[in-house]
mmCIF file of C-alpha atoms in Angstrom:
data_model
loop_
_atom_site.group_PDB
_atom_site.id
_atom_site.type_symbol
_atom_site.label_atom_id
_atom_site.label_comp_id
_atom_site.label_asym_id
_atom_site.label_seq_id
_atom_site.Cartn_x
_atom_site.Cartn_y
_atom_site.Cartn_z
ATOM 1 C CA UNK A 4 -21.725 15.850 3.376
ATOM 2 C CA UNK A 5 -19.796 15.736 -0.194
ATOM 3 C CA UNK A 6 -16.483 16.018 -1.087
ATOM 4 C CA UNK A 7 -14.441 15.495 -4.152
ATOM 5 C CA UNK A 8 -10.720 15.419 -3.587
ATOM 6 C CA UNK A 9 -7.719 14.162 -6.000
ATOM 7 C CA UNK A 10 -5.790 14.041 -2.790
ATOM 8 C CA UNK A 11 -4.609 13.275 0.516
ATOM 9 C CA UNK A 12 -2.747 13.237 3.882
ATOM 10 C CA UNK A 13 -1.063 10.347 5.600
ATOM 11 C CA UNK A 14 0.776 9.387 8.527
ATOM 12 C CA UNK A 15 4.730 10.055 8.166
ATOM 13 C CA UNK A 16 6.312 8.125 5.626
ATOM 14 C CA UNK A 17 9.252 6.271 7.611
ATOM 15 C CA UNK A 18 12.832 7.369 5.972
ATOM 16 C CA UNK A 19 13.527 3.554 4.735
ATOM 17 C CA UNK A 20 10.492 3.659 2.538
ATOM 18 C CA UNK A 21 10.988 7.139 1.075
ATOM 19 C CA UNK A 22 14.855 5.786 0.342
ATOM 20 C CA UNK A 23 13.303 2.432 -1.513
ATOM 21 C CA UNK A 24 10.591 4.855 -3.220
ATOM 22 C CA UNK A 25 13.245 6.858 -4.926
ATOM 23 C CA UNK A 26 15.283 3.832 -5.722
ATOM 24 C CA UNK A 27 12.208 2.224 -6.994
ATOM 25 C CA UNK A 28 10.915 4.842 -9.307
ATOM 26 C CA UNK A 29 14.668 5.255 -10.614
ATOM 27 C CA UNK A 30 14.563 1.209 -11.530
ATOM 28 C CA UNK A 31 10.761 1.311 -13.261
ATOM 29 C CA UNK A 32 12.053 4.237 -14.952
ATOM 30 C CA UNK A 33 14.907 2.879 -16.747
ATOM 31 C CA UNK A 34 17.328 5.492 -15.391
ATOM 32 C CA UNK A 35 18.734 2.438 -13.118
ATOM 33 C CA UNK A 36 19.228 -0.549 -15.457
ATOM 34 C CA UNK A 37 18.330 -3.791 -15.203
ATOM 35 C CA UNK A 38 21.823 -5.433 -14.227
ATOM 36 C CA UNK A 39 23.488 -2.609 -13.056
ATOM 37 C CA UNK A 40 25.065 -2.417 -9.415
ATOM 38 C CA UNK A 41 22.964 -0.437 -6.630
ATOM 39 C CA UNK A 42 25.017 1.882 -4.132
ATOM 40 C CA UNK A 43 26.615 0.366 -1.163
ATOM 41 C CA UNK A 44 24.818 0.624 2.567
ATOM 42 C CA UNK A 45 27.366 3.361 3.269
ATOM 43 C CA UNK A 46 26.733 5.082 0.361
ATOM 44 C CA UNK A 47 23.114 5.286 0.361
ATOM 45 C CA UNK A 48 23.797 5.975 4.332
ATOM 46 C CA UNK A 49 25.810 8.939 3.705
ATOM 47 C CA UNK A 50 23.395 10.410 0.578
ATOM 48 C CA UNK A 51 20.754 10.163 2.689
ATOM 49 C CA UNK A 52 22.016 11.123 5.709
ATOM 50 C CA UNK A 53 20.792 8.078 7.594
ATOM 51 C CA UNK A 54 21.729 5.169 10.018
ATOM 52 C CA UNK A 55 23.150 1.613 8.485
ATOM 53 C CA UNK A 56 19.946 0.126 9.949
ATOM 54 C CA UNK A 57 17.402 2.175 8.323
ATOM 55 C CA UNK A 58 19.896 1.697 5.218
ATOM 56 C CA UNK A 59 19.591 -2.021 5.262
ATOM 57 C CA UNK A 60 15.754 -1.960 5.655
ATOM 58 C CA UNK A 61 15.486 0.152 2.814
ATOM 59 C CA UNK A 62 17.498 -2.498 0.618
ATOM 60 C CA UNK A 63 15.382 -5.417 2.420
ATOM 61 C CA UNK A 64 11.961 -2.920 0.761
ATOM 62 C CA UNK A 65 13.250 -3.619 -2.712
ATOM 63 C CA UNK A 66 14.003 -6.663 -2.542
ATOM 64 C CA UNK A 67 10.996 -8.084 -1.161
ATOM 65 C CA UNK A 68 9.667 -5.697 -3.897
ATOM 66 C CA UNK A 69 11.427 -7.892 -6.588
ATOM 67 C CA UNK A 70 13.525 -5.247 -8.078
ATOM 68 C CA UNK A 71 16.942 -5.969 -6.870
ATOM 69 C CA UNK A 72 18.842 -9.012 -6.237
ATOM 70 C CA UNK A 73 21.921 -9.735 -3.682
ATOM 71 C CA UNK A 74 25.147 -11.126 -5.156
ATOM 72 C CA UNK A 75 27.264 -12.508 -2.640
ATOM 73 C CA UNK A 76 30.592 -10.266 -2.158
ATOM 74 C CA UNK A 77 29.525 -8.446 -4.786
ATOM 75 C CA UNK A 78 26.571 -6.457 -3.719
ATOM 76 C CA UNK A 79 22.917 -5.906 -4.956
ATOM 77 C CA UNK A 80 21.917 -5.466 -8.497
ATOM 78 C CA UNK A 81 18.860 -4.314 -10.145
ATOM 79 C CA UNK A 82 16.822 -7.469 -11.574
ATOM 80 C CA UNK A 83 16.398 -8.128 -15.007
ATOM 81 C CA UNK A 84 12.869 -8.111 -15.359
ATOM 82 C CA UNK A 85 11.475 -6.436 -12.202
ATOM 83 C CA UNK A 86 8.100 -7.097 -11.070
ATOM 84 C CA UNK A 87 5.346 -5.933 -8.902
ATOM 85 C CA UNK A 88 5.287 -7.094 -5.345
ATOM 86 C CA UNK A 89 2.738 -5.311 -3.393
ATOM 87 C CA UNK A 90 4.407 -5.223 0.288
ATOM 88 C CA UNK A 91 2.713 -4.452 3.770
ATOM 89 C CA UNK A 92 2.649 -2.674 6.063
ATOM 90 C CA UNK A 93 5.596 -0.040 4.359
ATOM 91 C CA UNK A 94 2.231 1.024 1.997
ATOM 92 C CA UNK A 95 -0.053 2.004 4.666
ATOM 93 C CA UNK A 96 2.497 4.555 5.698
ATOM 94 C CA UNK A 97 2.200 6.500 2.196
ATOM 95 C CA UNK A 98 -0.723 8.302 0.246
ATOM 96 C CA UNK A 99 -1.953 6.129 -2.509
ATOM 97 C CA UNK A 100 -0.042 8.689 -4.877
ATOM 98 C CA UNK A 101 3.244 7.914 -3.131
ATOM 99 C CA UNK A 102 2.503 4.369 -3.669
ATOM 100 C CA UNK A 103 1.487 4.021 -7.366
ATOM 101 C CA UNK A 104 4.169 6.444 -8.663
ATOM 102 C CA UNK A 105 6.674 4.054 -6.511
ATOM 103 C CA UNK A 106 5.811 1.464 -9.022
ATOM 104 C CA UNK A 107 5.636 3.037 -12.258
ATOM 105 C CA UNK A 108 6.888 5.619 -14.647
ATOM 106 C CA UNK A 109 3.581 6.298 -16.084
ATOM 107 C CA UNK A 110 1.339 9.328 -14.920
ATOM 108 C CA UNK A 111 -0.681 8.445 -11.945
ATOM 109 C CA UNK A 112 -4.556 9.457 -11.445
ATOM 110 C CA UNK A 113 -6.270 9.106 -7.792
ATOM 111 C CA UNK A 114 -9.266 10.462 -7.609
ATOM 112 C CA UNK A 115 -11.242 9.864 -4.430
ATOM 113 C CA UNK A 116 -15.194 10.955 -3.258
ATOM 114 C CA UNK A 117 -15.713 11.600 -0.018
ATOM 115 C CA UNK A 118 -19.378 11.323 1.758
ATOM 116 C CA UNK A 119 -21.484 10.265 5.241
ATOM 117 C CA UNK A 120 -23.404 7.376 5.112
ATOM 118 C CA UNK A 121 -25.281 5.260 7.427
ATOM 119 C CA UNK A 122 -24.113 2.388 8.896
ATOM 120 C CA UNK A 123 -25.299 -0.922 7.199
ATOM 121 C CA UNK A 124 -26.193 -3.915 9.657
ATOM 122 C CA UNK A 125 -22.778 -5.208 8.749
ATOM 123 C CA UNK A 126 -20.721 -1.576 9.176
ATOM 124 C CA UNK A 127 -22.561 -1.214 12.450
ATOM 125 C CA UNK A 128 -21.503 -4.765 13.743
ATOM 126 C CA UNK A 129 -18.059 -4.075 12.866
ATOM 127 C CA UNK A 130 -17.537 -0.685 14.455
ATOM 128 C CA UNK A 131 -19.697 -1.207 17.295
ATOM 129 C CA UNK A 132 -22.115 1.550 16.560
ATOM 130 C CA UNK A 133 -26.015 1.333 15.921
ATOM 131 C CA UNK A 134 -27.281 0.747 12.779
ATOM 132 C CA UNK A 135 -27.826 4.141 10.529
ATOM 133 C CA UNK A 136 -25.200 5.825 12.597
ATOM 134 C CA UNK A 137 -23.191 8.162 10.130
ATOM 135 C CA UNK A 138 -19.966 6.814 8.611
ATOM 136 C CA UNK A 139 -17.275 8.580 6.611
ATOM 137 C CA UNK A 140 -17.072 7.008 3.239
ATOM 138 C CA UNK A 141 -14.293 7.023 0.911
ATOM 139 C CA UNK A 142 -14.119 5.985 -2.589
ATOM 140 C CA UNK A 143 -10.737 6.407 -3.921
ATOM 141 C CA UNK A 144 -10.011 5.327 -7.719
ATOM 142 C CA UNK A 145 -6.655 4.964 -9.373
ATOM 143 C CA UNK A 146 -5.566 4.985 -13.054
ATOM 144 C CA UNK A 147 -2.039 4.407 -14.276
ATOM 145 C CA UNK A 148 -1.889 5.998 -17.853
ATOM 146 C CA UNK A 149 -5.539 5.695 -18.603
ATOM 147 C CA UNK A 150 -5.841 1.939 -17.470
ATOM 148 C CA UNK A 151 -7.485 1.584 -13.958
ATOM 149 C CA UNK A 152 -5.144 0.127 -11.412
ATOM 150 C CA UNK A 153 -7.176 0.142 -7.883
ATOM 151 C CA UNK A 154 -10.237 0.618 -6.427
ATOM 152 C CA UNK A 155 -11.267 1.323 -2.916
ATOM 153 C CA UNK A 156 -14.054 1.664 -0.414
ATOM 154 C CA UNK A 157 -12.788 3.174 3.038
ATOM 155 C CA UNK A 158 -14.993 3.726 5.987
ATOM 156 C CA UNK A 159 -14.603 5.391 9.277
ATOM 157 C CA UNK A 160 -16.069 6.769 12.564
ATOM 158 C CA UNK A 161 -17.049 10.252 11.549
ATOM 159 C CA UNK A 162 -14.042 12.437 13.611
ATOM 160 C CA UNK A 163 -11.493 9.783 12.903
ATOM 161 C CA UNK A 164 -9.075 10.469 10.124
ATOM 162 C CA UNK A 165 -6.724 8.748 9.359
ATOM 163 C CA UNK A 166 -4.841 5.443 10.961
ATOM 164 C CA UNK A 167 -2.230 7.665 13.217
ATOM 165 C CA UNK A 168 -3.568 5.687 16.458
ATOM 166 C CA UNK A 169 -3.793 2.256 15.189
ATOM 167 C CA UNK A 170 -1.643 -0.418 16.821
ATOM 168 C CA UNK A 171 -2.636 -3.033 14.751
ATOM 169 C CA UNK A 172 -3.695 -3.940 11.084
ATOM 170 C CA UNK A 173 -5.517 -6.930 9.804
ATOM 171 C CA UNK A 174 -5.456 -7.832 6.132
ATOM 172 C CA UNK A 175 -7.516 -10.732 4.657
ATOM 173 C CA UNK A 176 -6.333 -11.561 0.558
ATOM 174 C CA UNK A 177 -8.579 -13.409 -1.519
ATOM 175 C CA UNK A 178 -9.823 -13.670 -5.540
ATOM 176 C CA UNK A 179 -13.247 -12.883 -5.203
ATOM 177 C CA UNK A 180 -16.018 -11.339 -7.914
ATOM 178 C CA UNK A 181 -16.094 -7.791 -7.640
ATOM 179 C CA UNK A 182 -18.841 -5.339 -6.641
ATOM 180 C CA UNK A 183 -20.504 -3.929 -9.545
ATOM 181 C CA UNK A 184 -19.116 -0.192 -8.956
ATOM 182 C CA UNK A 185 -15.361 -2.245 -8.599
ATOM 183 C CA UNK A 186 -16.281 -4.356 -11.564
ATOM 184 C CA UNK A 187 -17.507 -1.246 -13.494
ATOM 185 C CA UNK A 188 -13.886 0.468 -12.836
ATOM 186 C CA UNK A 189 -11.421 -2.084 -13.006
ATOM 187 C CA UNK A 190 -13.752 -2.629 -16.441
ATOM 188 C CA UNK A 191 -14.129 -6.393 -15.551
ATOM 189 C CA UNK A 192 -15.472 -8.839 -18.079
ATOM 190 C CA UNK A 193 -18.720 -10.640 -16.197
ATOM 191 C CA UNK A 194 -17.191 -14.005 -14.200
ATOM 192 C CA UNK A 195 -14.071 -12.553 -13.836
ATOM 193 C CA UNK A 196 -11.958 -12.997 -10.574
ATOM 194 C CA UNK A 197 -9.814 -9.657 -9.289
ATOM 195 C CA UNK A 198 -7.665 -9.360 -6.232
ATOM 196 C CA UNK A 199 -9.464 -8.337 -3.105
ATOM 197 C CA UNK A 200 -7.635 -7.305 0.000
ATOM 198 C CA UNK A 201 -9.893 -6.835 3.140
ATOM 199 C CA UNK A 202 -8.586 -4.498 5.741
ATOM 200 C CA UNK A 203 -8.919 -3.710 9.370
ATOM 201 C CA UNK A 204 -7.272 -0.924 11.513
ATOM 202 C CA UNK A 205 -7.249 -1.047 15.305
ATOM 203 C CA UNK A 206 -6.593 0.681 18.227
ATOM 204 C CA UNK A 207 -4.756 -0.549 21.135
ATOM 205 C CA UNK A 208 -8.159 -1.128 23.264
ATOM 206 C CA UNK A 209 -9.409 -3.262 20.182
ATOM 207 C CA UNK A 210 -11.722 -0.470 18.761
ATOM 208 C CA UNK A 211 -11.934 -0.708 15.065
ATOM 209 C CA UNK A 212 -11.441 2.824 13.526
ATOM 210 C CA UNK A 213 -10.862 2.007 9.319
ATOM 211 C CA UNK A 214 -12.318 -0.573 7.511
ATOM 212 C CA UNK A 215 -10.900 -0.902 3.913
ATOM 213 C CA UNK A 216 -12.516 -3.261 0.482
ATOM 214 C CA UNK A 217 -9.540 -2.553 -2.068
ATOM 215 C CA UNK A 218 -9.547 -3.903 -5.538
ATOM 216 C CA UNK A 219 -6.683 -4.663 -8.199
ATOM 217 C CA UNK A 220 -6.751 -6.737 -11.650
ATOM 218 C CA UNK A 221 -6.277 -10.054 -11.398
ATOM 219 C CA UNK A 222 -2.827 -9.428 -12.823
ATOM 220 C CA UNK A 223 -1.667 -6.533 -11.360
ATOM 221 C CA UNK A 224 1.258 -7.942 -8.613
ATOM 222 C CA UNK A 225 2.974 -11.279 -8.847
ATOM 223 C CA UNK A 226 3.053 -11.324 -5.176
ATOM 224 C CA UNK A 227 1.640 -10.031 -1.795
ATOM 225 C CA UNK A 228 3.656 -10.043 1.131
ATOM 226 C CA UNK A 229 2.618 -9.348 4.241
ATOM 227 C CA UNK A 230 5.530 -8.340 7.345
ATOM 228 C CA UNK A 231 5.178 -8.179 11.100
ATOM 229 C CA UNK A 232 7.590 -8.771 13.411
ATOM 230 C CA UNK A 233 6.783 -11.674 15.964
ATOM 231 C CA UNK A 234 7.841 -10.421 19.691
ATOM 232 C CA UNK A 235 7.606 -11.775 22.749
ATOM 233 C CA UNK A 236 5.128 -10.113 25.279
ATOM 234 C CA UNK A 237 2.557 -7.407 24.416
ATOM 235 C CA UNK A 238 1.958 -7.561 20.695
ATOM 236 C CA UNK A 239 3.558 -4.599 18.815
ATOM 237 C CA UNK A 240 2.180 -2.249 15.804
ATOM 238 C CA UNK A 241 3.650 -3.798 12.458
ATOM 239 C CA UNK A 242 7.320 -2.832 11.411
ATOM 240 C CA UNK A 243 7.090 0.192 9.201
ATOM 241 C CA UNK A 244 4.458 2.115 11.475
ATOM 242 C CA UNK A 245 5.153 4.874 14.071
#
């Protein structure tokens, strides 16, 4: 089973990221100026029709995104020169669209294959499953103008879709040489390094149900951050998810 799709569904997009996404595509735009004073919590809170708390955590998004800055008694201003910060979980909770139009102003591409394969030795260790059981495979591919941005291989139980039941999610960073078919996309010169992140999606029992190998140039963020809260008791799905 084939399929070639150019898009998507996700899980709900929580309102504090939608807020940061508009603010965020106003600042890479240029239509908010580097320097130039962001609205107030109550504003945003009453154009948006939302609480001060969901507010705030919309202003915490950017700036752990690296596009504004807080002035003491003075408020939050757009930086001068913002960057790319790629954050998690708040991405997990978009379509790759959402995400890469977020952080530019250019015209974004994803293109993505779907198939069933069988399970490799590894794939079946992972999910629990024999080996040559079927797997839904995803390729998804990502260009920002025409420059490739991301590149992705996503596997899952066949009848799972999606990460809607996952309580937990485990990502692994590293520079690492790329597959060929990531090399071949990213268009890699041979020996060099690109950023890898490893992911792993679980449900509450501990069953694995998405396994992600994503793909970025070397220089594409200046940082990756990473956010859970840390909770006493029975450990909780990652701030940002449902």
């Amino acid at each position: 089973m084939e399929q070639q799709t150019k898009g998507s569904s996700s899980m709900p997009e929580p309102a504090y990221v939608t807020i940061a996404g508009e603010f965020a595509r106003l600042i890479r735009s240029g239509e908010l100026r580097p320097g130039s004073r962001m609205p107030s919590l109550s504003e945003i809170c009453e154009r948006h029709e939302v609480s001060d708390i969901v507010a705030r955590k919309a202003v915490e998004l950017l700036q752990s995104q690296g596009l504004i800055r807080s002035v003491r008694r003075r408020g939050n201003f757009v930086v001068d020169r913002p960057n790319l910060v790629r954050v998690s979980p708040e991405r997990q909770t978009e379509t790759a669209e959402t995400t890469f139009r977020h952080e530019s102003d250019q015209r974004v591409e994803v293109d993505r294959h779907v198939a069933e394969v069988p399970a490799s030795e590894e794939l079946a260790e992972a999910f629990g499953i024999s080996v040559s059981d079927p797997l839904t495979h995803t390729i998804t591919r990502v260009l920002e103008g025409n420059r490739p941005v991301s590149i992705s291989d996503t596997y899952q139980p066949v009848g799972i879709s999606g990460v809607d039941s996952a309580t937990d999610l485990e990502e692994r960073l590293a520079d690492r040489m790329p597959s060929s078919e990531h090399a071949e996309w990213l268009r890699s010169t041979p020996g060099e390094l690109v950023k890898t992140v490893h992911q792993r999606f679980f449900e509450a029992d501990g069953r694995l149900i998405m396994l992600s190998d994503i793909s970025y140039p070397q220089g594409r963020y200046d940082a990756f951050l990473f956010r859970m809260p840390l909770r006493r008791g029975e450990p909780d799905a990652p701030e940002g998810r449902p």
